[in-house]
Tab-separated table of C-alpha atoms in Angstrom:
chain	number	residue	atom	x	y	z
A	1	UNK	CA	-20.416	75.004	168.486
A	2	UNK	CA	-17.212	74.612	170.481
A	3	UNK	CA	-16.281	70.952	170.804
A	4	UNK	CA	-15.543	70.166	174.481
A	5	UNK	CA	-12.057	68.878	175.219
A	6	UNK	CA	-12.003	66.348	178.035
A	7	UNK	CA	-9.318	66.964	180.653
A	8	UNK	CA	-7.675	63.886	182.190
A	9	UNK	CA	-4.548	63.307	184.182
A	10	UNK	CA	-2.791	62.362	180.920
A	11	UNK	CA	-4.130	65.280	178.962
A	12	UNK	CA	-1.708	67.775	177.406
A	13	UNK	CA	-3.806	70.451	179.132
A	14	UNK	CA	-2.158	69.389	182.363
A	15	UNK	CA	1.402	69.670	181.055
A	16	UNK	CA	3.102	73.079	181.210
A	17	UNK	CA	4.665	74.234	177.963
A	18	UNK	CA	7.831	76.281	177.800
A	19	UNK	CA	6.656	77.842	174.541
A	20	UNK	CA	5.432	81.329	175.425
A	21	UNK	CA	4.326	82.051	171.870
A	22	UNK	CA	1.763	79.247	171.647
A	23	UNK	CA	-1.099	80.373	169.430
A	24	UNK	CA	-3.588	77.504	169.136
A	25	UNK	CA	-6.254	77.759	166.450
A	26	UNK	CA	-9.403	79.573	167.391
A	27	UNK	CA	-12.945	78.828	166.433
A	28	UNK	CA	-15.026	81.652	164.982
A	29	UNK	CA	-16.942	83.487	167.627
A	30	UNK	CA	-20.623	82.570	167.857
A	31	UNK	CA	-23.067	85.348	166.986
A	32	UNK	CA	-23.328	88.072	169.633
A	33	UNK	CA	-26.746	88.150	171.290
A	34	UNK	CA	-28.971	91.099	170.486
A	35	UNK	CA	-28.558	94.226	172.599
A	36	UNK	CA	-30.455	94.173	175.833
A	37	UNK	CA	-31.228	90.450	175.636
A	38	UNK	CA	-32.025	89.148	179.086
A	39	UNK	CA	-33.738	86.326	180.901
A	40	UNK	CA	-31.003	83.711	180.384
A	41	UNK	CA	-31.559	82.032	183.726
A	42	UNK	CA	-34.638	79.865	183.978
A	43	UNK	CA	-35.636	77.626	186.853
A	44	UNK	CA	-37.365	74.325	187.248
A	45	UNK	CA	-40.912	74.656	188.456
A	46	UNK	CA	-41.372	73.614	192.034
A	47	UNK	CA	-42.993	70.185	192.167
A	48	UNK	CA	-44.837	68.502	194.955
A	49	UNK	CA	-43.079	65.314	195.903
A	50	UNK	CA	-43.056	62.911	198.803
A	51	UNK	CA	-39.317	63.489	198.964
A	52	UNK	CA	-39.226	67.150	199.910
A	53	UNK	CA	-35.456	67.373	199.945
A	54	UNK	CA	-35.203	66.214	196.318
A	55	UNK	CA	-38.004	68.546	195.283
A	56	UNK	CA	-36.345	71.470	197.039
A	57	UNK	CA	-32.996	70.735	195.440
A	58	UNK	CA	-34.462	70.600	191.941
A	59	UNK	CA	-36.742	73.594	192.438
A	60	UNK	CA	-33.788	75.761	193.441
A	61	UNK	CA	-31.503	74.673	190.612
A	62	UNK	CA	-31.233	77.135	187.695
A	63	UNK	CA	-31.509	75.533	184.274
A	64	UNK	CA	-29.393	76.122	181.226
A	65	UNK	CA	-30.966	77.549	178.073
A	66	UNK	CA	-31.881	74.107	176.759
A	67	UNK	CA	-33.911	73.452	179.912
A	68	UNK	CA	-32.341	70.000	180.201
A	69	UNK	CA	-29.928	70.155	183.110
A	70	UNK	CA	-29.086	72.437	186.035
A	71	UNK	CA	-26.415	75.071	185.607
A	72	UNK	CA	-23.330	74.280	187.632
A	73	UNK	CA	-22.487	76.416	190.660
A	74	UNK	CA	-19.587	74.439	192.146
A	75	UNK	CA	-16.013	75.459	191.496
A	76	UNK	CA	-14.216	73.305	188.945
A	77	UNK	CA	-11.314	71.046	189.998
A	78	UNK	CA	-7.767	72.364	190.120
A	79	UNK	CA	-5.939	72.291	186.789
A	80	UNK	CA	-2.460	73.227	185.606
A	81	UNK	CA	-1.607	75.625	182.768
A	82	UNK	CA	-0.834	74.252	179.317
A	83	UNK	CA	1.251	77.349	178.575
A	84	UNK	CA	2.952	80.142	180.491
A	85	UNK	CA	5.389	82.885	179.688
A	86	UNK	CA	6.479	86.485	180.040
A	87	UNK	CA	5.580	89.412	177.797
A	88	UNK	CA	7.593	92.630	177.769
A	89	UNK	CA	5.027	95.432	177.685
A	90	UNK	CA	7.257	98.497	178.176
A	91	UNK	CA	10.854	99.529	178.639
A	92	UNK	CA	10.366	98.880	182.352
A	93	UNK	CA	7.756	96.144	182.774
A	94	UNK	CA	7.439	92.470	181.856
A	95	UNK	CA	4.226	90.663	182.766
A	96	UNK	CA	3.706	86.989	183.582
A	97	UNK	CA	0.817	85.195	181.887
A	98	UNK	CA	-0.554	81.669	181.700
A	99	UNK	CA	-3.185	79.721	179.788
A	100	UNK	CA	-5.179	76.759	181.024
A	101	UNK	CA	-8.275	74.817	180.020
A	102	UNK	CA	-9.115	74.150	176.368
A	103	UNK	CA	-6.592	75.602	173.865
A	104	UNK	CA	-9.400	75.742	171.291
A	105	UNK	CA	-12.030	76.975	173.725
A	106	UNK	CA	-13.786	80.296	174.189
A	107	UNK	CA	-11.172	82.760	175.505
A	108	UNK	CA	-11.672	84.482	178.864
A	109	UNK	CA	-9.247	86.816	180.617
A	110	UNK	CA	-9.158	86.979	184.422
A	111	UNK	CA	-8.334	90.401	185.897
A	112	UNK	CA	-7.071	90.202	189.474
A	113	UNK	CA	-7.703	92.652	192.270
A	114	UNK	CA	-5.655	95.041	194.341
A	115	UNK	CA	-4.243	96.486	192.236
A	116	UNK	CA	-1.108	94.579	193.169
A	117	UNK	CA	-2.591	91.295	194.396
A	118	UNK	CA	-1.492	89.061	191.511
A	119	UNK	CA	-3.150	85.831	190.408
A	120	UNK	CA	-3.318	82.442	192.129
A	121	UNK	CA	-4.044	78.877	190.937
A	122	UNK	CA	-7.537	78.980	192.426
A	123	UNK	CA	-8.535	81.695	189.962
A	124	UNK	CA	-8.747	79.050	187.229
A	125	UNK	CA	-11.535	77.205	189.035
A	126	UNK	CA	-14.345	79.630	188.128
A	127	UNK	CA	-14.301	78.365	184.531
A	128	UNK	CA	-15.192	75.096	182.799
A	129	UNK	CA	-11.783	73.878	181.555
A	130	UNK	CA	-13.382	71.855	178.772
A	131	UNK	CA	-15.077	74.935	177.338
A	132	UNK	CA	-12.915	77.957	178.198
A	133	UNK	CA	-9.416	78.951	177.177
A	134	UNK	CA	-8.523	80.585	180.507
A	135	UNK	CA	-5.973	83.418	180.472
A	136	UNK	CA	-4.526	84.743	183.733
A	137	UNK	CA	-1.816	87.385	184.040
A	138	UNK	CA	-0.126	89.358	186.797
A	139	UNK	CA	-0.495	93.103	186.300
A	140	UNK	CA	2.519	95.417	186.355
A	141	UNK	CA	4.618	94.964	189.491
A	142	UNK	CA	2.390	92.203	190.910
A	143	UNK	CA	2.860	88.468	191.384
A	144	UNK	CA	5.524	87.077	189.058
A	145	UNK	CA	5.656	90.184	186.863
A	146	UNK	CA	8.804	92.267	187.021
A	147	UNK	CA	10.116	94.539	188.412
A	148	UNK	CA	8.353	93.640	191.645
A	149	UNK	CA	6.255	96.344	193.360
A	150	UNK	CA	7.381	98.910	190.772
A	151	UNK	CA	5.312	102.112	190.517
A	152	UNK	CA	7.014	103.585	187.462
A	153	UNK	CA	4.878	103.504	184.284
A	154	UNK	CA	2.090	101.887	186.278
A	155	UNK	CA	-1.353	103.357	185.635
A	156	UNK	CA	-4.829	102.254	184.577
A	157	UNK	CA	-4.171	103.244	180.963
A	158	UNK	CA	-0.958	101.217	181.025
A	159	UNK	CA	-2.838	98.138	182.246
A	160	UNK	CA	-5.588	98.548	179.643
A	161	UNK	CA	-2.866	98.689	176.988
A	162	UNK	CA	-1.213	95.576	178.460
A	163	UNK	CA	-4.451	93.593	178.170
A	164	UNK	CA	-4.608	94.457	174.478
A	165	UNK	CA	-0.948	93.560	173.956
A	166	UNK	CA	-1.517	90.198	175.628
A	167	UNK	CA	-4.640	89.507	173.538
A	168	UNK	CA	-2.704	90.222	170.371
A	169	UNK	CA	0.320	88.220	171.531
A	170	UNK	CA	-1.879	85.167	172.110
A	171	UNK	CA	-3.672	85.554	168.777
A	172	UNK	CA	-7.091	85.985	170.380
A	173	UNK	CA	-9.594	88.013	168.307
A	174	UNK	CA	-11.920	88.740	171.254
A	175	UNK	CA	-12.614	87.376	174.710
A	176	UNK	CA	-14.825	87.333	177.758
A	177	UNK	CA	-13.666	89.629	180.584
A	178	UNK	CA	-13.886	88.563	184.234
A	179	UNK	CA	-12.824	90.753	187.170
A	180	UNK	CA	-13.554	91.406	190.828
A	181	UNK	CA	-12.797	94.286	193.210
A	182	UNK	CA	-10.072	96.320	191.442
A	183	UNK	CA	-10.471	93.721	188.699
A	184	UNK	CA	-14.011	95.025	188.164
A	185	UNK	CA	-12.605	98.550	187.803
A	186	UNK	CA	-10.077	97.402	185.243
A	187	UNK	CA	-12.654	95.229	183.456
A	188	UNK	CA	-14.930	98.232	183.013
A	189	UNK	CA	-12.067	100.477	181.900
A	190	UNK	CA	-10.827	97.914	179.364
A	191	UNK	CA	-14.288	97.028	178.046
A	192	UNK	CA	-15.232	100.679	177.624
A	193	UNK	CA	-12.000	101.284	175.712
A	194	UNK	CA	-12.232	98.152	173.544
A	195	UNK	CA	-15.905	97.080	173.467
A	196	UNK	CA	-15.442	95.366	170.104
A	197	UNK	CA	-13.002	92.911	171.694
A	198	UNK	CA	-15.340	91.815	174.512
A	199	UNK	CA	-17.811	88.923	174.203
A	200	UNK	CA	-19.191	89.031	177.752
A	201	UNK	CA	-18.447	90.537	181.175
A	202	UNK	CA	-18.587	89.089	184.694
A	203	UNK	CA	-17.960	91.520	187.557
A	204	UNK	CA	-17.726	90.972	191.319
A	205	UNK	CA	-17.357	93.279	194.338
A	206	UNK	CA	-17.822	96.460	192.333
A	207	UNK	CA	-15.207	99.172	192.807
A	208	UNK	CA	-15.647	102.370	190.776
A	209	UNK	CA	-12.711	104.137	192.447
A	210	UNK	CA	-14.718	107.130	193.579
A	211	UNK	CA	-13.715	109.375	196.466
A	212	UNK	CA	-16.618	108.231	198.647
A	213	UNK	CA	-15.519	104.599	198.257
A	214	UNK	CA	-11.923	105.373	199.238
A	215	UNK	CA	-13.078	107.522	202.152
A	216	UNK	CA	-15.341	104.735	203.390
A	217	UNK	CA	-12.568	102.164	203.581
A	218	UNK	CA	-9.459	104.233	204.311
A	219	UNK	CA	-10.689	107.230	206.253
A	220	UNK	CA	-12.679	105.619	209.036
A	221	UNK	CA	-16.035	104.426	207.687
A	222	UNK	CA	-15.330	100.695	207.685
A	223	UNK	CA	-13.636	101.105	211.071
A	224	UNK	CA	-17.087	101.167	212.656
A	225	UNK	CA	-17.480	97.496	211.693
A	226	UNK	CA	-13.895	96.320	212.212
A	227	UNK	CA	-12.446	98.560	214.948
A	228	UNK	CA	-10.066	95.820	216.069
A	229	UNK	CA	-8.546	95.594	212.578
A	230	UNK	CA	-8.612	99.370	212.084
A	231	UNK	CA	-6.596	100.430	215.121
A	232	UNK	CA	-3.249	98.879	214.065
A	233	UNK	CA	-3.704	100.508	210.642
A	234	UNK	CA	-4.556	103.860	212.260
A	235	UNK	CA	-1.939	103.798	214.995
A	236	UNK	CA	0.975	103.466	212.584
A	237	UNK	CA	0.296	107.052	211.480
A	238	UNK	CA	0.999	109.987	213.847
A	239	UNK	CA	-2.113	111.855	214.965
A	240	UNK	CA	-1.161	115.019	213.115
A	241	UNK	CA	-1.216	113.129	209.780
A	242	UNK	CA	-4.510	111.312	210.225
A	243	UNK	CA	-6.541	113.782	208.170
A	244	UNK	CA	-5.723	111.615	205.109
A	245	UNK	CA	-4.505	108.069	205.693
A	246	UNK	CA	-3.969	107.358	201.999
A	247	UNK	CA	-1.528	110.263	201.712
A	248	UNK	CA	0.161	109.409	205.010
A	249	UNK	CA	0.731	105.813	203.937
A	250	UNK	CA	1.935	106.932	200.526
A	251	UNK	CA	4.729	108.878	202.226
A	252	UNK	CA	5.873	105.721	204.023
A	253	UNK	CA	5.308	103.237	201.204
A	254	UNK	CA	7.588	105.328	198.978
A	255	UNK	CA	10.154	105.990	201.728
A	256	UNK	CA	13.862	105.483	201.008
A	257	UNK	CA	13.966	103.381	204.182
A	258	UNK	CA	13.155	99.770	203.243
A	259	UNK	CA	12.157	98.916	206.814
A	260	UNK	CA	9.609	101.745	206.888
A	261	UNK	CA	8.218	100.567	203.545
A	262	UNK	CA	7.921	96.994	204.801
A	263	UNK	CA	6.121	97.894	208.023
A	264	UNK	CA	3.742	100.272	206.256
A	265	UNK	CA	3.019	97.588	203.667
A	266	UNK	CA	2.134	95.024	206.325
A	267	UNK	CA	-0.185	97.418	208.154
A	268	UNK	CA	-1.931	98.458	204.925
A	269	UNK	CA	-2.304	94.907	203.628
A	270	UNK	CA	-3.434	93.415	206.926
A	271	UNK	CA	-6.275	95.956	207.177
A	272	UNK	CA	-7.743	94.699	203.917
A	273	UNK	CA	-7.048	91.018	204.545
A	274	UNK	CA	-8.907	91.184	207.867
A	275	UNK	CA	-12.001	92.778	206.333
A	276	UNK	CA	-12.357	90.870	203.061
A	277	UNK	CA	-14.655	88.103	204.342
A	278	UNK	CA	-17.985	88.178	206.124
A	279	UNK	CA	-16.378	85.856	208.669
A	280	UNK	CA	-12.660	86.515	208.991
A	281	UNK	CA	-10.545	83.996	207.103
A	282	UNK	CA	-7.228	83.013	208.693
A	283	UNK	CA	-5.709	81.850	205.418
A	284	UNK	CA	-6.432	85.226	203.864
A	285	UNK	CA	-5.049	87.079	206.878
A	286	UNK	CA	-1.770	85.137	206.609
A	287	UNK	CA	-1.216	86.662	203.170
A	288	UNK	CA	-0.738	89.989	204.897
A	289	UNK	CA	2.222	88.533	206.788
A	290	UNK	CA	4.058	87.698	203.556
A	291	UNK	CA	6.639	90.451	203.020
A	292	UNK	CA	6.859	90.091	199.247
A	293	UNK	CA	3.109	89.951	198.692
A	294	UNK	CA	2.314	92.821	201.054
A	295	UNK	CA	4.960	95.128	199.567
A	296	UNK	CA	3.519	94.869	196.041
A	297	UNK	CA	-0.081	94.879	197.220
A	298	UNK	CA	0.272	97.955	199.432
A	299	UNK	CA	2.612	100.034	197.260
A	300	UNK	CA	0.694	99.517	194.011
A	301	UNK	CA	-2.754	99.812	195.570
A	302	UNK	CA	-1.853	103.013	197.411
A	303	UNK	CA	-0.182	104.407	194.272
A	304	UNK	CA	-3.420	104.026	192.330
A	305	UNK	CA	-5.581	105.413	195.112
A	306	UNK	CA	-3.495	108.497	195.777
A	307	UNK	CA	-3.750	109.188	192.032
A	308	UNK	CA	-7.542	108.607	191.986
A	309	UNK	CA	-7.140	105.583	189.741
A	310	UNK	CA	-5.697	107.740	186.969
A	311	UNK	CA	-9.284	108.231	185.781
A	312	UNK	CA	-10.342	111.588	184.272
A	313	UNK	CA	-13.285	112.052	186.649
A	314	UNK	CA	-14.861	110.556	189.750
A	315	UNK	CA	-17.792	109.157	187.762
A	316	UNK	CA	-15.865	108.156	184.632
A	317	UNK	CA	-16.797	104.464	184.655
A	318	UNK	CA	-20.484	105.178	185.239
A	319	UNK	CA	-20.509	107.932	182.625
A	320	UNK	CA	-19.275	105.526	179.941
A	321	UNK	CA	-21.639	102.595	180.491
A	322	UNK	CA	-23.327	103.307	177.142
A	323	UNK	CA	-20.209	101.995	175.396
A	324	UNK	CA	-20.782	98.504	176.820
A	325	UNK	CA	-24.544	98.467	177.326
A	326	UNK	CA	-24.992	95.978	174.466
A	327	UNK	CA	-22.591	93.401	175.963
A	328	UNK	CA	-24.103	90.588	178.014
A	329	UNK	CA	-22.914	91.113	181.579
A	330	UNK	CA	-23.323	89.891	185.146
A	331	UNK	CA	-22.767	91.790	188.400
A	332	UNK	CA	-22.231	89.732	191.580
A	333	UNK	CA	-22.118	91.554	194.906
A	334	UNK	CA	-21.851	90.393	198.517
A	335	UNK	CA	-24.484	92.182	200.615
A	336	UNK	CA	-22.034	92.750	203.490
A	337	UNK	CA	-18.959	93.656	201.451
A	338	UNK	CA	-17.000	96.060	203.669
A	339	UNK	CA	-14.110	96.669	201.266
A	340	UNK	CA	-16.309	97.594	198.295
A	341	UNK	CA	-19.717	98.343	199.823
A	342	UNK	CA	-22.846	97.567	197.868
A	343	UNK	CA	-23.582	101.223	197.094
A	344	UNK	CA	-21.193	100.980	194.133
A	345	UNK	CA	-22.756	97.817	192.710
A	346	UNK	CA	-26.163	99.434	193.174
A	347	UNK	CA	-25.089	102.585	191.337
A	348	UNK	CA	-23.709	100.480	188.490
A	349	UNK	CA	-26.892	98.408	188.393
A	350	UNK	CA	-29.025	101.550	188.087
A	351	UNK	CA	-26.812	102.906	185.308
A	352	UNK	CA	-26.711	99.524	183.570
A	353	UNK	CA	-30.005	97.684	184.212
A	354	UNK	CA	-29.362	95.437	181.219
A	355	UNK	CA	-26.648	93.628	183.191
A	356	UNK	CA	-27.924	90.749	185.330
A	357	UNK	CA	-27.524	91.784	188.984
A	358	UNK	CA	-27.126	89.248	191.777
A	359	UNK	CA	-26.771	90.156	195.466
A	360	UNK	CA	-25.412	87.355	197.648
A	361	UNK	CA	-27.228	87.762	200.991
A	362	UNK	CA	-24.677	86.042	203.228
A	363	UNK	CA	-21.321	87.193	201.854
A	364	UNK	CA	-18.699	89.890	202.134
A	365	UNK	CA	-16.041	90.892	199.611
A	366	UNK	CA	-14.044	87.793	198.733
A	367	UNK	CA	-14.608	85.797	195.555
A	368	UNK	CA	-13.784	82.700	197.601
A	369	UNK	CA	-16.825	82.957	199.851
A	370	UNK	CA	-19.189	80.103	199.023
A	371	UNK	CA	-22.176	82.144	197.838
A	372	UNK	CA	-20.095	84.551	195.762
A	373	UNK	CA	-18.090	81.770	194.117
A	374	UNK	CA	-21.312	79.930	193.251
A	375	UNK	CA	-22.790	82.969	191.501
A	376	UNK	CA	-19.564	83.617	189.597
A	377	UNK	CA	-19.484	80.045	188.302
A	378	UNK	CA	-23.183	80.317	187.446
A	379	UNK	CA	-22.591	83.528	185.466
A	380	UNK	CA	-19.858	81.829	183.446
A	381	UNK	CA	-22.161	78.869	182.847
A	382	UNK	CA	-24.877	81.171	181.520
A	383	UNK	CA	-22.449	82.773	179.103
A	384	UNK	CA	-21.252	79.322	178.086
A	385	UNK	CA	-24.875	78.359	177.367
A	386	UNK	CA	-25.189	81.346	175.046
A	387	UNK	CA	-22.242	80.181	172.950
A	388	UNK	CA	-23.325	76.518	172.812
A	389	UNK	CA	-27.108	76.818	172.300
């Protein structure tokens, strides 16, 4: 059993280390659950009580495997990394990484979206810092990784290789994989390539990078729901080039004119920022106004999409589910996700019924929406219960 490490304001977990080669000792991994094992979430029986509000609260609370206390659904408090550094992964690219939580805890790697979005401090809050050794990193060209917004040697296979290099650099034998949106794409690609290194999978806002998904969001489908956000994205492209917006934007995002790149990046990024929540989020929209963020987000995202994710076929990730069918997994999907509509999560659920599937009825795409965040924390708590039972 992993011994919890209490985090306090004086704890070394809250002090950043300049040692990028920190390799704390690891506990042996608990036994992997049997293939196809399900039914981890149990619930308290509804009880009649004169205090209906208390009864309702307890009846709705999922229990952990011991049946003794409710599984947490609230985000954890903000914490600081205990280690951060840079890892050179190719002749061109160096990636930023950080570790937070329990240095001796169960390792989990967070795979951010975009591609090109980078990580943020709030990403640490989905995980119990007393139990998990939380690893975040910025993918090639994103966030604090260098060179910024670089498209050279930047493909799905490159990123899968980077995850393995980082795992080995940190001395981690195997880890849980957590990813949403493009992060779910990358999580599936990595797990299918290295299933023996994965202890559990949590996915959100499923994106399988198929043509019908790209057409929905970038060729006019989602415009029916957000016409006000769509028109500035559309109007930047001349009418005679609107038969393929991804290709038209690629021409501008790779232009030799920096001003053209910058304007195209803002238009591309703002379209996604304005559609990522069920109810538009002003803080998220402001990210699209950040020149540095939008340049990496738009250039890298478009680069992957114009190249069809560098995947060998449109159904590649679905076709290879058998490689990870035995791994305990959770799929969390907002019912009204416009960026990555539920059809993809549904298709993955049908191909992989062993994975626990949760649809959040009042949410869109963002991991930061209350219902989605709650289910992501809950999924991590269920996996934690498996390792500590």
